[in-house]
């Protein structure tokens, strides 16, 4: 129950362990077609260029930047946590200039600041932001940010590593152009794969490039030859065949549950957790409107030793929760309820374990209040 | 029995499917330490910077080039198959100049040409070559090429994707500086991971860089913070945890067998296959001195339909062999005997299946001659 990797279901692990076949085997090629369709569903997009990059989310991020930026370009980059900073690194390593829009960690990206930056830098060809900041459990208003970018004719690069499959994400409706995610958060697949999707406008810009993409491995023009729509697949690299079995199974499970039901499940378990935490006297660090249901930033009560509590949880309950990062380190915990891990039994386990650990660390908590609040919530919202 | 991915043993698949834990979990960190030691054994190196890149071999290749080259540098690149061409792409995308040394596909890299190129281009800071060309089944004389580079003060980037674990590979003794491999050839792990190792001289050059590595994901200064020797691991990206379980198991199996025994096994099964193929009247396309035991380039007999035979093998025997590439397409097959697939039963299966398919395609082959030759070879060389 940390910030990911989340629990992987036995069904996905079983798919992962199927015998390895060739990356150009007709059976594997048809699995690739399925994965593409299922990813389009998950991203809510019709983008033809939708595929899993054969590497972790950081490589998916890099794929978006190196394909859309050339030396001399300008990108507006929003930072309200760790991953905005990584975006800046990517922009600068492309030989482009990053105009930073900074917000407090734990607050959403401020659309007014973005509006101003777009006005002040009309040459900016890209607006980049993180939809769901894994480092702070904060959502930003992606629809509004995409709209602003469109008005200023900038393409949108959007980080959805933690949002995909956990909260509403509408790539086509919002008009995001290059979107990357990870396999190991709300999809609950094994880590190591980064689903990406590029809009027709992004593809157009890639095809119009005069400067070769600086990464051979992540050059979408080459990757398209293997993952593209044509019946003839050109060898580019050897796909991580077994990880693709797992991703496929994960996406089939998402389709079986239904995207809206999965999002509702994440929301419901989040509310139960919050009810329990508040009954325990703890408070949430992020404003209610911007909280991520899949990643809960909780204030550590005054006088409680952050690391001691986390060590107890791991040692006595086999339960991992995340530490705060940056200015939030030592002041907050990050409790994940992602994908397969977003379940009633995990909420109950976490509340119970946390109450015990806080007691043991000398922090006074009303016994059983948290569990009662969560269980009452579940009862009041059961079908 | 194609050019990879090779068969993965059930033991490795079982390891792959173990429950996913966090990439900073103390248990996972100790697995990382083990992997590093085992990779040092496989590469025959004491290099501190030895680790698995969390992406396929092409990303391992890119990691070597982007870390050692800066814009304006010159690299001598040897090409005698597909992968030398990919190296050139990498050099040029780093803003560096590639001086090409070309040899026939199916011949080894010619050290005299390399010597001349090093003399003619004293500014070259890197010599890059492929130890074992997957596209042609050809070995090059890595020890000699490394020696030449040293004499001209160039660092060596060496592709060992197909050689690691299959033929002699002595990183330290030869003095190669940046070496990458793949998980899915003679290690018989699942595809998607690229073991790399960097010499102290390579690390020195990386640390002396004034131009940031163009890839954030592959920047070894950052990756070192996670995989480095220090007890405190800094988060860089989420490691593909399950693939690491599989890689670990693969490397434990290699250590159990012993590197020299694994190499001897590859050699013995290769000789049995060649005995059978020659008894069938087929001939090998690569000169005996430079043949890879793990990837056998076989001449297709006059008048035999390449694709028809391969289709029969796949359909009737569930057996995949590789097609020839480039100028060798339609003229050769590539038969892999890699890692877990380098076994007597596979040699027998392949010879039997090939004989049947050639018969069916109207090519006259003496019945049973191939099997007798291979079995005689195995008997004459058994302990």
XYZ file of C-alpha atoms in Angstrom, chain B:
383
model
C 15.389 -22.435 -32.086
C 15.472 -19.057 -33.796
C 17.780 -16.143 -33.054
C 16.051 -15.472 -29.701
C 14.134 -15.164 -27.471
C 15.325 -18.653 -26.566
C 13.356 -21.187 -24.522
C 12.930 -20.128 -20.922
C 13.192 -22.931 -18.369
C 10.196 -23.651 -16.101
C 12.404 -22.787 -13.122
C 12.939 -19.256 -14.426
C 9.246 -18.823 -15.282
C 8.357 -19.889 -11.735
C 10.745 -17.287 -10.306
C 9.224 -14.659 -12.601
C 5.772 -15.253 -11.133
C 6.742 -14.681 -7.488
C 4.687 -11.956 -5.760
C 5.808 -8.435 -6.682
C 7.458 -6.478 -3.861
C 8.643 -2.862 -3.727
C 11.740 -1.794 -5.677
C 13.189 -0.324 -2.450
C 12.174 -3.237 -0.206
C 15.206 -4.500 1.780
C 14.668 -7.987 0.336
C 14.702 -6.652 -3.202
C 17.815 -4.594 -2.523
C 19.646 -7.729 -1.401
C 18.486 -9.501 -4.588
C 19.994 -6.581 -6.537
C 23.328 -7.142 -4.772
C 23.235 -10.819 -5.754
C 22.397 -9.990 -9.365
C 25.354 -7.654 -9.571
C 27.797 -10.295 -8.274
C 26.362 -12.935 -10.608
C 26.568 -10.602 -13.608
C 30.188 -9.849 -12.774
C 30.803 -13.608 -12.907
C 28.975 -13.985 -16.234
C 30.897 -11.075 -17.784
C 34.170 -12.168 -16.110
C 34.724 -8.716 -14.725
C 35.364 -6.918 -11.472
C 33.745 -3.735 -12.818
C 31.832 -2.014 -10.019
C 29.368 -0.549 -12.540
C 27.758 -3.834 -13.618
C 23.969 -3.980 -13.644
C 20.885 -4.874 -15.669
C 19.346 -1.969 -17.614
C 15.552 -2.106 -17.167
C 14.854 -2.410 -20.895
C 15.786 -4.563 -23.919
C 19.259 -4.911 -25.483
C 18.713 -1.951 -27.819
C 18.410 0.253 -24.731
C 21.576 -1.341 -23.333
C 23.308 -0.432 -26.588
C 22.004 3.122 -26.327
C 23.137 3.338 -22.689
C 26.723 2.629 -23.771
C 26.744 5.200 -26.574
C 24.931 8.080 -24.847
C 27.115 7.808 -21.768
C 30.463 7.637 -23.595
C 29.856 10.021 -26.495
C 29.203 13.756 -26.613
C 28.399 15.963 -29.609
C 31.473 16.410 -31.825
C 33.117 13.113 -30.811
C 34.268 10.525 -33.333
C 33.652 6.777 -33.054
C 34.898 3.970 -35.263
C 32.050 1.542 -35.851
C 32.533 -1.912 -37.326
C 29.665 -3.282 -39.364
C 29.405 -6.889 -40.529
C 25.674 -7.382 -39.951
C 22.496 -5.668 -38.746
C 23.711 -4.474 -35.376
C 26.755 -2.525 -36.562
C 24.251 -0.416 -38.509
C 22.247 0.216 -35.370
C 25.451 1.294 -33.610
C 26.006 3.876 -36.346
C 22.497 5.251 -35.729
C 23.327 5.581 -32.051
C 26.579 7.417 -32.711
C 24.944 9.884 -35.079
C 21.997 10.535 -32.756
C 24.559 11.536 -30.098
C 25.760 14.281 -32.457
C 28.998 12.360 -33.010
C 30.643 11.158 -36.237
C 30.736 7.464 -37.128
C 33.698 6.211 -39.166
C 32.452 2.941 -40.632
C 34.598 -0.175 -41.065
C 32.619 -2.502 -43.277
C 32.961 -6.261 -43.719
C 30.877 -8.821 -45.564
C 27.859 -10.118 -43.648
C 28.899 -13.586 -42.439
C 32.587 -12.620 -42.130
C 34.242 -11.407 -38.945
C 35.389 -7.817 -38.462
C 38.817 -7.464 -40.128
C 41.383 -6.241 -37.550
C 43.595 -4.789 -40.292
C 40.835 -2.484 -41.466
C 40.213 -1.465 -37.867
C 43.927 -0.803 -37.373
C 43.928 1.437 -40.442
C 40.795 3.314 -39.326
C 42.312 3.930 -35.882
C 45.502 5.260 -37.548
C 43.583 7.429 -40.018
C 41.317 8.889 -37.324
C 43.474 9.477 -34.245
C 40.708 11.707 -32.807
C 38.391 8.681 -32.447
C 37.546 8.205 -28.772
C 35.539 4.997 -29.187
C 35.815 1.738 -31.130
C 32.497 -0.129 -31.352
C 31.942 -3.647 -32.605
C 29.658 -6.652 -32.225
C 31.273 -9.678 -30.604
C 28.674 -12.163 -31.873
C 26.483 -10.957 -34.763
C 22.962 -12.291 -34.218
C 22.082 -11.467 -37.800
C 24.782 -13.725 -39.291
C 25.939 -16.164 -36.605
C 29.471 -14.807 -36.838
C 32.021 -14.207 -34.089
C 34.685 -11.505 -34.304
C 38.071 -11.529 -32.596
C 37.187 -9.367 -29.621
C 40.538 -9.765 -27.837
C 42.475 -8.438 -30.836
C 40.035 -5.592 -31.497
C 40.203 -4.479 -27.854
C 44.020 -4.549 -28.015
C 44.029 -2.328 -31.110
C 41.701 0.177 -29.449
C 43.943 0.318 -26.374
C 47.003 1.033 -28.534
C 45.157 4.031 -29.959
C 43.696 5.130 -26.644
C 40.086 4.566 -27.696
C 37.472 3.062 -25.390
C 35.744 -0.109 -26.589
C 31.960 -0.474 -26.810
C 31.186 -4.156 -27.352
C 27.868 -5.821 -28.192
C 27.669 -9.189 -26.430
C 23.914 -9.699 -26.784
C 24.342 -13.157 -28.274
C 27.725 -14.109 -26.795
C 27.131 -13.751 -23.023
C 26.886 -17.244 -21.512
C 27.348 -18.992 -24.880
C 30.991 -18.490 -25.847
C 34.139 -17.255 -24.136
C 33.712 -13.634 -23.054
C 36.399 -12.039 -20.856
C 35.597 -8.406 -20.294
C 38.498 -7.616 -17.969
C 41.144 -9.756 -19.668
C 40.330 -8.271 -23.070
C 39.876 -4.767 -21.709
C 36.447 -3.877 -23.114
C 35.080 -0.651 -21.572
C 31.326 -0.586 -22.127
C 29.657 -3.913 -22.755
C 25.964 -4.660 -23.156
C 24.018 -7.862 -23.562
C 20.468 -9.205 -23.583
C 18.542 -11.448 -21.235
C 16.866 -13.588 -23.888
C 19.718 -15.284 -25.752
C 22.218 -17.626 -24.041
C 21.019 -16.649 -20.559
C 17.523 -17.897 -21.513
C 15.821 -15.376 -19.313
C 12.648 -13.608 -20.414
C 13.260 -10.781 -22.916
C 13.302 -7.158 -21.782
C 16.475 -6.714 -19.726
C 19.953 -5.675 -20.824
C 22.939 -6.489 -18.598
C 25.710 -3.899 -18.971
C 29.162 -3.397 -17.498
C 31.445 -0.335 -17.577
C 35.203 -0.346 -16.879
C 36.762 2.121 -14.411
C 38.106 4.043 -17.451
C 34.594 4.295 -18.868
C 33.252 5.478 -15.501
C 36.015 8.081 -15.385
C 34.984 9.371 -18.785
C 31.316 9.482 -17.738
C 32.181 11.413 -14.582
C 34.297 13.890 -16.564
C 31.443 14.733 -18.960
C 30.664 18.407 -19.390
C 27.630 17.734 -21.600
C 24.725 16.020 -19.800
C 23.863 12.529 -21.043
C 21.003 13.101 -23.501
C 18.881 10.316 -21.994
C 17.617 10.816 -18.453
C 16.458 7.195 -18.223
C 19.839 5.802 -19.322
C 22.135 8.309 -17.562
C 24.553 6.015 -15.709
C 25.402 8.701 -13.148
C 21.751 8.571 -12.054
C 21.311 4.814 -12.482
C 24.415 4.327 -10.307
C 22.588 6.023 -7.420
C 20.081 3.169 -7.430
C 22.316 0.241 -8.473
C 25.604 1.577 -7.065
C 27.592 0.086 -4.214
C 26.355 2.451 -1.500
C 24.020 1.055 1.145
C 21.568 3.902 0.511
C 19.703 3.358 -2.749
C 18.285 6.491 -4.344
C 15.064 6.083 -6.292
C 15.663 6.543 -10.010
C 12.946 4.502 -11.707
C 10.742 1.594 -10.637
C 12.755 -1.530 -11.438
C 10.993 -4.340 -13.302
C 10.866 -6.356 -10.101
C 9.543 -9.647 -11.504
C 11.931 -9.652 -14.461
C 14.723 -9.240 -11.896
C 13.529 -12.371 -10.057
C 13.829 -14.208 -13.378
C 17.243 -12.769 -14.207
C 18.481 -13.721 -10.753
C 17.287 -17.316 -11.174
C 18.878 -17.515 -14.627
C 22.211 -16.321 -13.272
C 22.042 -18.712 -10.304
C 21.521 -21.544 -12.807
C 24.533 -20.363 -14.813
C 26.654 -20.341 -11.683
C 25.427 -23.804 -10.703
C 26.351 -25.205 -14.105
C 29.578 -23.198 -14.246
C 30.359 -20.752 -17.033
C 32.935 -23.034 -18.650
C 30.547 -25.977 -18.628
C 27.804 -23.852 -20.185
C 30.185 -22.773 -22.924
C 31.312 -26.391 -23.486
C 27.656 -27.477 -23.702
C 26.920 -24.854 -26.359
C 30.005 -26.012 -28.302
C 29.146 -29.699 -28.115
C 25.536 -29.311 -29.253
C 26.699 -27.081 -32.080
C 29.140 -29.745 -33.311
C 26.397 -32.382 -33.167
C 24.059 -30.145 -35.175
C 26.745 -29.453 -37.770
C 27.558 -33.176 -38.054
C 23.888 -33.868 -38.718
C 23.396 -31.004 -41.154
C 26.484 -31.988 -43.145
C 25.407 -35.632 -43.212
C 22.144 -34.307 -44.687
C 24.195 -32.638 -47.430
C 23.703 -29.090 -46.113
C 26.606 -26.737 -45.636
C 27.380 -24.038 -43.086
C 27.600 -20.469 -44.355
C 30.221 -19.155 -41.931
C 33.879 -20.161 -41.908
C 34.510 -22.772 -39.182
C 36.853 -20.492 -37.213
C 34.167 -17.810 -36.762
C 30.970 -19.831 -36.340
C 28.823 -19.110 -33.314
C 27.805 -22.392 -31.658
C 24.641 -20.719 -30.377
C 23.497 -19.399 -33.772
C 24.094 -21.526 -36.833
C 23.921 -19.952 -40.275
C 23.012 -22.752 -42.706
C 22.984 -22.464 -46.516
C 19.587 -23.241 -48.014
C 20.110 -25.868 -50.734
C 19.595 -24.759 -54.349
C 15.932 -24.896 -55.384
C 14.496 -25.167 -51.849
C 11.810 -22.636 -50.883
C 12.998 -20.855 -47.713
C 9.621 -19.758 -46.367
C 7.846 -23.031 -47.243
C 10.307 -25.042 -45.142
C 10.090 -22.652 -42.181
C 6.291 -22.703 -42.337
C 6.292 -26.534 -42.283
C 8.646 -26.577 -39.309
C 6.415 -24.210 -37.345
C 3.152 -25.883 -38.346
C 4.135 -29.557 -38.141
C 6.823 -29.481 -35.452
C 6.119 -26.318 -33.427
C 9.673 -25.404 -34.312
C 10.765 -21.864 -35.122
C 14.059 -21.247 -36.927
C 15.221 -17.842 -38.141
C 15.317 -16.479 -41.685
C 18.461 -14.931 -43.144
C 18.733 -11.136 -43.139
C 19.975 -8.581 -45.647
C 22.013 -10.117 -48.477
C 21.645 -13.494 -46.739
C 17.816 -13.463 -46.881
C 16.431 -16.432 -48.816
C 19.890 -18.004 -48.937
C 20.360 -19.004 -45.303
C 18.572 -20.137 -42.181
C 19.581 -19.234 -38.648
C 19.270 -22.116 -36.189
C 19.608 -21.102 -32.565
C 21.009 -23.354 -29.837
C 20.946 -20.803 -27.071
C 20.981 -21.274 -23.323
C 18.256 -23.620 -22.114
C 17.559 -24.528 -25.789
C 21.095 -25.859 -26.325
C 20.192 -29.468 -25.580
C 20.628 -32.837 -27.303
C 16.870 -33.302 -27.661
C 16.586 -30.019 -29.568
C 19.420 -30.965 -31.932
C 17.691 -34.282 -32.660
C 14.267 -32.633 -33.025
C 15.626 -30.038 -35.410
C 17.516 -32.485 -37.628
C 14.520 -34.785 -37.794
C 12.085 -31.974 -38.548
C 14.350 -30.416 -41.166
C 14.849 -33.737 -42.938
C 11.082 -34.295 -43.064
C 10.383 -30.750 -44.273
C 13.059 -30.936 -46.983
C 11.651 -34.273 -48.191
C 8.162 -32.805 -48.291
C 9.463 -29.883 -50.336
C 10.915 -32.331 -52.873
C 14.540 -32.054 -51.830
C 16.328 -35.397 -51.801
C 17.949 -36.210 -48.462
C 19.312 -39.580 -47.321
C 16.820 -40.764 -44.691
C 18.197 -40.969 -41.165
C 21.747 -39.927 -42.101
C 21.570 -36.712 -40.091
C 20.264 -38.402 -36.946
C 22.899 -41.141 -37.154
C 25.691 -38.593 -37.552
C 24.511 -36.501 -34.586
C 23.955 -39.546 -32.373
C 27.358 -40.945 -33.301
C 28.882 -37.609 -32.376
C 27.138 -37.558 -28.996
C 28.244 -41.148 -28.275
C 31.850 -40.474 -29.265
C 32.039 -37.442 -26.994
C 30.089 -38.656 -23.959
C 31.911 -38.820 -20.662
